[in-house]
XYZ file of C-alpha atoms in Angstrom:
594
model
C 17.226 22.756 11.800
C 16.333 26.349 10.565
C 17.919 29.738 11.770
C 13.990 30.393 12.050
C 13.632 27.295 14.582
C 16.059 29.090 16.917
C 16.157 31.248 19.426
C 17.729 34.571 19.110
C 20.818 34.201 20.806
C 21.788 31.055 19.215
C 20.496 31.997 15.789
C 23.114 34.949 15.762
C 26.161 32.745 17.390
C 25.135 30.634 14.306
C 25.179 33.471 12.025
C 28.522 35.035 12.941
C 29.995 31.655 12.873
C 29.236 30.854 9.466
C 30.180 34.464 8.669
C 33.748 33.925 10.215
C 34.605 30.227 11.570
C 37.640 31.580 13.013
C 35.553 34.093 15.539
C 37.378 35.120 18.725
C 35.236 32.309 21.363
C 35.023 35.651 23.597
C 33.182 37.505 20.748
C 30.767 34.881 20.754
C 29.914 34.948 23.653
C 29.114 38.227 24.576
C 27.305 37.836 21.162
C 24.818 35.706 22.227
C 24.439 38.017 25.993
C 24.113 40.664 23.595
C 20.946 38.589 21.994
C 19.335 37.903 24.752
C 19.733 41.431 26.816
C 18.428 42.748 23.626
C 15.126 40.697 24.212
C 14.927 42.139 27.728
C 15.357 45.703 26.650
C 18.694 46.458 26.739
C 20.526 48.400 23.504
C 23.625 47.205 24.244
C 26.212 45.284 26.671
C 29.285 46.429 27.999
C 32.688 45.001 26.778
C 34.994 43.670 29.432
C 38.422 45.999 29.725
C 40.924 44.051 28.952
C 38.952 42.607 25.793
C 41.234 42.560 22.527
C 38.829 44.688 20.226
C 41.668 44.714 17.513
C 41.095 41.085 17.131
C 36.920 41.525 17.035
C 37.396 43.810 14.276
C 39.975 41.789 12.163
C 37.214 39.281 12.394
C 35.204 41.406 9.884
C 31.979 40.728 12.004
C 32.710 43.792 14.573
C 33.265 47.712 13.366
C 33.294 50.990 14.240
C 30.478 53.849 13.862
C 30.135 53.182 10.075
C 30.893 50.049 9.385
C 28.652 47.476 7.675
C 29.016 44.910 10.498
C 26.542 42.907 11.995
C 27.851 44.472 15.431
C 29.381 47.202 16.357
C 32.031 48.435 19.111
C 31.565 52.161 20.570
C 32.548 53.116 23.983
C 33.295 49.864 25.045
C 29.857 49.249 24.438
C 28.897 46.039 22.107
C 25.742 46.582 19.746
C 23.682 45.016 16.885
C 24.316 47.360 14.112
C 20.914 48.622 13.857
C 20.564 49.831 17.727
C 23.292 51.478 17.457
C 22.182 52.740 13.990
C 19.123 54.019 15.624
C 20.697 55.289 18.986
C 23.269 57.595 17.227
C 20.664 58.626 15.338
C 18.462 59.566 17.794
C 21.519 61.172 19.752
C 21.949 63.447 16.424
C 18.353 64.272 16.015
C 17.661 65.103 19.859
C 21.076 67.612 20.007
C 19.934 69.274 16.765
C 16.540 70.535 18.181
C 18.046 71.365 21.346
C 20.359 73.460 19.852
C 18.102 75.106 16.996
C 15.733 77.741 18.598
C 12.464 78.904 17.691
C 12.090 82.822 17.653
C 11.634 84.065 21.446
C 8.445 85.170 22.628
C 8.140 89.133 23.753
C 9.431 88.609 27.071
C 6.920 91.365 28.395
C 3.498 90.097 26.831
C 4.818 86.346 27.949
C 4.817 87.225 31.979
C 1.837 88.591 31.203
C 0.601 85.363 30.116
C 2.329 83.526 32.610
C 0.763 85.312 35.378
C -2.347 85.310 34.006
C -2.874 81.082 33.316
C -0.814 80.475 36.765
C -2.291 81.889 39.413
C 0.111 82.746 42.654
C 1.112 79.446 44.659
C 2.946 78.990 47.857
C 4.449 76.535 45.861
C 8.103 78.065 44.728
C 8.409 77.378 42.296
C 5.399 76.328 40.279
C 7.029 73.742 37.999
C 4.189 73.966 35.466
C 4.729 77.525 35.169
C 8.162 77.634 34.999
C 8.048 74.189 31.996
C 6.016 75.984 30.294
C 7.797 79.559 30.227
C 11.270 77.222 29.371
C 9.003 74.869 26.285
C 7.678 78.312 24.425
C 12.072 79.371 24.052
C 12.292 75.694 22.900
C 12.078 73.197 19.801
C 12.354 70.174 22.528
C 10.953 70.036 25.390
C 10.846 66.808 27.904
C 8.186 67.233 30.992
C 8.069 64.317 33.409
C 5.934 63.547 36.759
C 4.267 60.922 38.195
C 0.536 60.861 38.059
C -1.399 63.924 39.196
C 1.268 66.421 38.566
C -0.179 68.162 36.200
C 1.121 67.059 32.931
C -1.923 67.454 30.653
C -2.529 70.681 32.501
C 0.709 72.014 31.996
C 0.360 70.650 28.454
C -3.076 73.018 27.655
C -1.828 75.893 28.941
C 1.320 75.335 27.115
C -0.687 74.479 23.719
C -2.846 77.871 24.714
C 0.088 80.109 24.921
C 1.516 79.042 22.163
C -1.116 80.175 19.981
C -1.774 83.205 21.513
C 1.828 84.373 21.343
C 1.936 82.854 17.480
C -1.121 84.789 16.943
C 0.902 88.302 18.068
C 4.401 87.326 16.026
C 7.660 89.509 16.034
C 6.944 92.779 13.501
C 7.547 91.842 10.170
C 5.885 88.503 10.051
C 2.373 87.263 9.423
C 0.336 86.048 12.108
C -0.358 81.882 11.565
C -1.988 79.387 13.840
C 0.655 76.570 14.620
C -0.247 73.369 13.424
C -0.450 71.272 16.359
C -0.706 67.322 15.860
C -1.441 64.774 19.185
C 0.372 61.344 19.517
C 0.493 58.529 22.214
C 1.743 55.008 21.902
C -1.457 53.446 22.462
C -5.217 53.691 21.376
C -6.156 53.862 25.035
C -3.351 56.604 26.027
C -4.805 59.014 22.968
C -8.176 58.279 24.027
C -7.137 59.585 27.507
C -5.112 62.074 25.976
C -7.609 63.693 23.553
C -10.415 63.448 26.545
C -7.808 65.256 29.331
C -7.391 68.530 26.558
C -11.172 68.368 25.571
C -12.183 68.733 29.635
C -9.462 71.658 30.095
C -9.971 73.726 27.289
C -13.502 74.046 28.030
C -12.589 74.919 31.591
C -9.635 77.277 30.584
C -12.704 78.722 28.265
C -14.821 78.564 31.798
C -12.015 80.873 33.584
C -12.246 83.836 30.476
C -8.729 82.567 29.462
C -9.178 81.117 26.113
C -11.332 82.464 23.409
C -13.108 80.556 21.445
C -10.779 81.151 18.188
C -8.049 80.167 20.452
C -9.890 77.143 21.461
C -10.405 75.664 18.263
C -6.697 76.007 17.353
C -5.916 73.925 20.029
C -6.456 70.077 18.873
C -8.736 67.903 20.887
C -8.261 64.510 18.981
C -4.911 62.111 19.278
C -3.520 59.494 16.875
C -1.749 57.028 18.123
C 2.237 56.837 17.283
C 1.550 54.085 13.794
C -1.532 56.101 12.356
C 0.575 59.154 12.586
C 3.294 58.157 10.560
C 1.299 55.781 8.600
C 3.186 52.692 8.411
C 3.704 51.083 5.167
C 2.135 47.276 4.158
C 3.970 44.426 5.654
C 6.726 46.381 6.464
C 8.555 47.984 9.636
C 9.288 51.174 7.447
C 6.640 54.399 7.960
C 5.372 56.907 4.987
C 6.590 59.867 7.240
C 10.640 59.975 7.514
C 13.003 62.538 6.882
C 12.099 62.836 3.094
C 8.395 62.960 3.483
C 8.184 65.106 7.082
C 4.954 65.097 8.724
C 3.103 68.172 8.111
C 3.258 70.402 11.410
C 4.655 73.053 13.425
C 4.454 71.283 16.896
C 4.529 67.428 18.069
C 3.302 66.604 21.557
C 3.868 62.750 22.634
C 2.149 61.518 25.680
C 3.575 58.472 27.449
C 6.527 58.798 26.350
C 8.118 56.525 28.909
C 6.209 53.690 26.478
C 8.330 54.350 23.364
C 11.355 52.316 22.426
C 14.483 53.378 20.786
C 13.748 52.572 17.267
C 10.206 54.017 17.505
C 11.356 57.080 18.886
C 14.088 57.569 16.215
C 11.680 57.175 13.292
C 9.222 59.572 15.010
C 11.750 62.541 15.174
C 13.093 61.517 12.209
C 9.996 62.429 10.259
C 9.800 65.773 12.386
C 10.043 69.073 9.929
C 13.347 71.052 10.088
C 11.166 73.592 12.039
C 9.114 71.541 13.984
C 8.972 71.642 17.652
C 8.490 68.426 20.370
C 7.356 68.446 23.379
C 7.605 64.585 25.388
C 4.963 63.708 28.238
C 5.519 61.177 30.598
C 6.779 59.842 33.690
C 10.473 58.818 34.206
C 9.656 56.058 36.991
C 7.202 53.981 35.226
C 8.566 50.534 33.682
C 10.072 51.527 30.176
C 9.070 50.356 26.820
C 8.193 46.953 25.896
C 11.303 46.691 23.005
C 14.698 47.898 23.428
C 15.591 51.235 24.874
C 14.578 53.276 28.084
C 14.235 56.602 26.341
C 12.551 58.885 28.905
C 14.873 57.703 31.450
C 18.027 58.575 29.320
C 16.554 62.433 28.826
C 15.724 62.480 32.248
C 18.857 61.123 33.539
C 20.135 64.875 32.160
C 18.009 67.414 34.153
C 19.451 70.101 35.648
C 19.031 73.887 34.391
C 22.005 75.998 33.646
C 22.828 79.421 35.573
C 21.976 81.414 32.725
C 18.276 79.809 31.949
C 17.479 79.206 35.116
C 17.968 83.416 35.757
C 15.702 83.473 32.694
C 12.959 81.888 33.915
C 13.487 83.310 37.221
C 12.488 86.698 35.596
C 9.889 85.523 33.195
C 7.649 83.257 35.858
C 8.820 86.140 38.893
C 10.073 83.056 41.147
C 13.056 81.985 42.160
C 14.641 79.169 40.141
C 17.847 77.270 41.082
C 20.718 76.187 38.545
C 21.448 72.603 39.157
C 24.466 70.640 37.414
C 24.219 68.765 34.818
C 26.904 67.475 32.275
C 23.876 67.238 29.589
C 23.334 69.216 26.682
C 19.925 68.489 26.842
C 19.445 69.663 30.371
C 17.254 73.147 29.515
C 15.272 70.712 28.124
C 13.631 68.121 30.803
C 11.177 69.632 33.372
C 10.518 67.565 36.222
C 6.743 68.314 37.453
C 7.396 67.279 41.681
C 3.715 67.980 43.434
C 0.766 65.517 43.094
C -2.520 67.247 42.988
C -4.242 64.081 42.582
C -2.279 61.549 44.381
C -2.105 63.499 47.871
C -3.605 59.696 49.721
C -2.401 56.707 50.536
C -1.598 55.479 47.346
C 0.102 58.531 46.463
C 2.528 57.619 49.277
C 2.511 54.025 48.668
C 3.449 54.994 45.406
C 6.432 56.974 46.578
C 7.329 54.446 49.177
C 7.674 51.816 46.498
C 9.716 54.029 43.990
C 12.005 55.606 46.666
C 12.543 51.984 48.273
C 11.461 53.419 51.261
C 10.764 49.731 53.369
C 9.925 51.371 56.617
C 7.612 53.179 54.978
C 6.197 50.612 52.716
C 5.804 48.346 56.149
C 3.878 50.811 57.981
C 1.452 51.438 55.091
C 0.719 48.037 54.493
C -0.051 47.446 58.413
C -2.665 49.436 57.936
C -4.101 48.345 54.778
C -4.130 44.547 55.767
C -7.435 43.444 55.157
C -9.260 46.793 55.214
C -11.416 45.986 52.661
C -12.786 49.445 51.911
C -10.189 51.594 52.131
C -8.617 52.985 49.185
C -5.398 50.696 50.008
C -6.258 47.108 50.308
C -3.849 44.246 51.211
C -3.916 40.733 51.059
C -0.957 39.057 53.302
C -0.522 36.266 50.797
C 0.592 34.696 47.489
C -2.262 34.861 45.017
C -1.554 31.703 43.222
C -1.601 29.584 46.193
C -5.370 31.321 46.585
C -7.492 30.280 44.044
C -11.098 29.734 45.420
C -10.535 33.102 47.438
C -9.717 35.174 44.315
C -13.261 34.399 42.917
C -15.200 36.718 45.095
C -13.121 39.578 44.553
C -12.825 39.243 41.031
C -16.555 38.545 40.229
C -17.397 41.642 42.798
C -15.316 43.951 40.703
C -16.833 43.307 37.564
C -20.240 43.062 38.857
C -20.993 46.971 37.215
C -19.983 46.093 34.122
C -21.751 42.816 33.565
C -25.135 44.415 34.726
C -23.920 47.162 32.352
C -23.737 44.533 29.516
C -27.786 43.212 30.742
C -29.154 46.685 30.707
C -30.081 48.865 28.251
C -27.260 50.748 27.621
C -24.625 52.189 25.294
C -21.271 50.577 24.275
C -19.416 53.684 26.081
C -21.795 52.742 29.065
C -20.085 49.231 29.254
C -17.014 50.827 28.589
C -16.750 52.755 31.299
C -18.188 50.043 33.546
C -15.545 48.024 32.413
C -12.775 50.502 33.115
C -13.865 50.984 36.690
C -12.137 47.920 37.498
C -9.289 45.839 36.531
C -6.691 43.011 37.370
C -3.004 44.143 36.595
C -0.508 40.848 36.843
C 3.557 40.783 36.178
C 2.970 37.827 34.177
C 1.150 35.997 31.186
C 1.333 32.618 32.064
C 1.364 30.761 35.438
C 0.275 30.178 38.727
C -1.402 34.187 39.725
C -0.558 35.460 36.231
C -3.125 36.968 33.570
C -4.096 33.542 31.137
C -5.025 31.881 34.847
C -7.569 35.020 35.829
C -9.125 35.326 32.604
C -9.670 31.493 32.612
C -11.278 32.028 36.771
C -13.304 34.373 35.429
C -14.593 32.716 32.283
C -15.452 29.375 34.320
C -17.222 31.707 36.885
C -18.987 32.946 33.438
C -20.085 29.012 32.628
C -21.547 28.359 36.098
C -23.892 31.546 36.095
C -25.214 30.274 32.434
C -23.471 34.028 30.747
C -21.349 31.659 28.604
C -21.312 28.189 27.303
C -17.926 26.162 28.344
C -17.102 26.012 24.538
C -17.841 29.754 23.408
C -14.871 31.589 22.467
C -17.013 34.697 21.863
C -19.936 35.830 24.241
C -21.348 39.012 25.393
C -18.982 40.712 27.120
C -15.623 39.496 26.417
C -13.164 42.127 26.487
C -10.129 42.125 24.506
C -6.667 43.392 23.652
C -5.054 43.173 20.380
C -1.609 42.124 20.764
C -0.224 43.207 17.251
C -0.743 46.003 15.012
C -3.858 44.778 12.233
C -2.959 47.781 9.717
C -5.794 46.079 7.757
C -8.183 46.976 10.681
C -6.568 50.380 11.973
C -5.960 48.394 15.041
C -2.758 48.519 17.115
C -1.301 47.017 19.824
C -2.711 47.286 23.194
C -5.719 48.613 21.989
C -9.303 47.185 23.929
C -12.205 45.864 22.320
C -15.368 44.811 24.238
C -17.682 42.079 22.704
C -21.501 43.357 22.797
C -24.769 42.004 21.321
C -26.650 44.482 18.398
C -31.030 44.539 18.636
C -30.607 41.478 16.706
C -28.517 39.112 19.370
C -25.201 39.152 16.774
C -22.216 40.134 18.566
C -19.662 42.734 17.329
C -16.465 43.763 18.954
C -16.834 47.579 19.735
C -13.417 49.464 19.730
C -13.380 53.375 20.920
C -13.175 56.034 18.083
C -11.441 59.097 18.213
C -14.464 61.094 18.204
C -15.953 59.817 21.191
C -18.069 57.073 19.905
C -17.163 53.286 19.011
C -16.804 51.021 15.705
C -17.702 47.527 15.609
C -15.865 45.094 13.964
C -16.740 41.451 13.012
C -15.189 38.901 15.585
C -14.110 36.547 12.431
C -11.741 39.198 11.528
C -10.261 38.672 15.050
C -8.250 36.331 15.205
C -5.539 37.402 17.472
C -6.568 38.936 20.355
C -6.578 37.657 24.310
C -9.194 37.801 26.415
C -8.732 41.276 28.365
C -10.335 40.708 31.916
C -6.772 40.674 33.077
C -3.930 42.486 31.678
C 0.186 42.284 32.052
C 1.188 46.039 33.774
C 3.189 46.504 30.437
C -0.004 46.467 28.911
C -1.814 48.814 31.095
C 0.427 51.873 30.497
C -1.354 54.582 28.694
C -4.205 53.388 30.842
C -6.404 54.314 33.769
C -8.665 52.526 36.252
C -11.162 53.407 39.214
C -9.796 49.925 40.726
C -6.620 47.725 40.431
C -6.372 44.814 41.930
C -2.480 43.925 41.326
C -1.199 40.342 41.830
C 1.893 39.593 42.851
C 3.024 35.765 42.604
C 5.899 34.331 44.597
C 9.167 34.514 43.314
C 9.125 30.407 44.309
C 6.455 30.336 41.018
C 9.261 31.649 38.831
C 8.205 34.817 38.487
C 11.236 36.738 40.120
C 12.625 37.768 37.069
C 9.464 39.851 36.436
C 9.662 41.962 39.775
C 10.939 45.704 40.251
C 9.806 48.671 41.903
C 9.194 50.129 38.449
C 6.755 47.195 37.741
C 4.611 48.220 41.052
C 4.616 51.603 41.021
C 3.842 51.623 37.540
C 0.595 49.488 38.515
C -0.159 51.042 41.646
C -0.516 54.696 39.685
C -2.815 53.133 37.121
C -5.485 53.519 39.453
C -7.547 56.289 40.460
C -9.315 55.910 43.964
C -8.333 51.889 45.338
C -5.881 49.495 44.952
C -6.123 46.063 45.797
C -2.444 44.636 46.850
C -2.144 40.935 47.121
C 1.239 39.791 47.815
C 3.860 38.513 50.421
C 5.679 41.423 52.506
C 8.633 39.744 51.511
C 7.692 40.357 47.406
C 6.766 43.263 47.878
C 9.553 44.752 49.881
C 12.048 42.644 47.263
C 10.223 44.297 44.091
C 10.949 47.597 46.096
C 14.671 47.219 46.265
C 15.094 46.341 42.689
C 15.671 48.450 40.178
C 15.680 48.149 36.538
C 18.556 49.539 34.459
C 18.557 49.102 31.187
C 22.165 49.067 29.390
C 22.086 51.906 26.885
C 24.755 54.594 25.566
C 21.646 57.176 24.742
C 22.458 59.420 27.920
C 26.449 59.008 27.341
C 25.919 60.505 23.553
C 23.953 63.683 25.288
C 26.749 64.264 27.229
C 29.231 67.708 26.883
C 31.764 65.183 27.377
C 30.850 62.849 24.545
C 34.177 62.622 21.979
């Protein structure tokens, strides 16, 4: 059997044995555990305290930092060499960014601008205002907040003030607009980002806060990370690196919680020496599909120093408390705390799930039980056992979408109808899974004469791109809709950065998945009017997929309505279970790191 036919854990142990037939048994055992952990998203595993690390080092299979060995041991953790390199490099990069401050804006001018852009508020402090004031003094800023806390609003005002202060530079320097680039992990997240910025710029102009000149200097076109860094053909490497950095002054990355360790390291590596990095995201969401939990690791060190808290208090006119942090990035992490959108029952549910408040959760579910017209509806049963009962809410949810396909409307209008409803599940296959829901809907389409039983491509088929297709400029997570042209020929439409769509022939898309239903992971960076979340019972083999981060992420994809389908014991169990990925990044950012 070839290595390619083995699972990663078996293949790694086989490789180590071939390199050293006398490899210590405990090393091989932990290496197998490490391989499995990396597939779950962990960067490393803990090394037992009484391990004879010296014997490991003598085996030639394990080395310390800087060694050319398959495995690296550091700070009582065992790493695959590539992940150790990414983690060490990223920590070095972030600390260098944090230690290198840009020229500070004039304090009096900034105070006046902050008071102009942020109206007086009973909330004290106004963390949006604080985050903007902090970011104007830093090359690295992390802004975390749940849905509706105003991350995009904060960003628009920050970009406006960056350009305004750049237009009035210190004496002896010339005024130059900053080159700002916007990026997100997926095409959908990039589209949402640019739509929000366009809307926000227009509102600031209507309020008289932005001139047309400054507004034009704030970009409203966002790119996916892979497009931004420019993938090399048939390679995991990018064109833009430390040797070929991006041409920019400021890089804004939205949905940062979705970025894995390797990609974040490559992104930061591509920043020019003077570049600023602004990360936005929600630390409580699911971490990246690949290894790492970068956003969570960065936010673990939140806490303003007394000196910076005093400076921000003076600039904002608000009393800002210092917070203890042993992280060197404490002053660079801002958490937005007030939700302006999720103030109702959906927000209450998200907070109860996130905090593990079982009493509040039970109260909310009791009120939501079978209230079909309410913002929160709860079906207290295992959806895996409700095949027939699922059909009605599925077809009702997509009724406007199917009507839009049949009408004489634009592809963008059809996309809008499609995004009004979405089915989410934690699992791809099995009972109450993505594949089962897609099959149920496609069977109904056959019964209604909207699809032939053997027809793969049909009008209205939504598809998800599950991998990067560089030749088509399509990337993992992109969503397309299959629509006919005037002659009846089918094309798959994908949203464009310019606000339109572009079409691709179905024959050029062999590797796509039907997407009436999506996994919760794939839904990150998206937003839907109504979310139907299916939570199958652990008895159906899905126990390992459920966590508070998963349920929280799914619920917060909804703008106005959530239908939650699952047993109360399953929901409560998920809210008690947090996912803590093993990583050394947070520790590397601490002042105590050796």
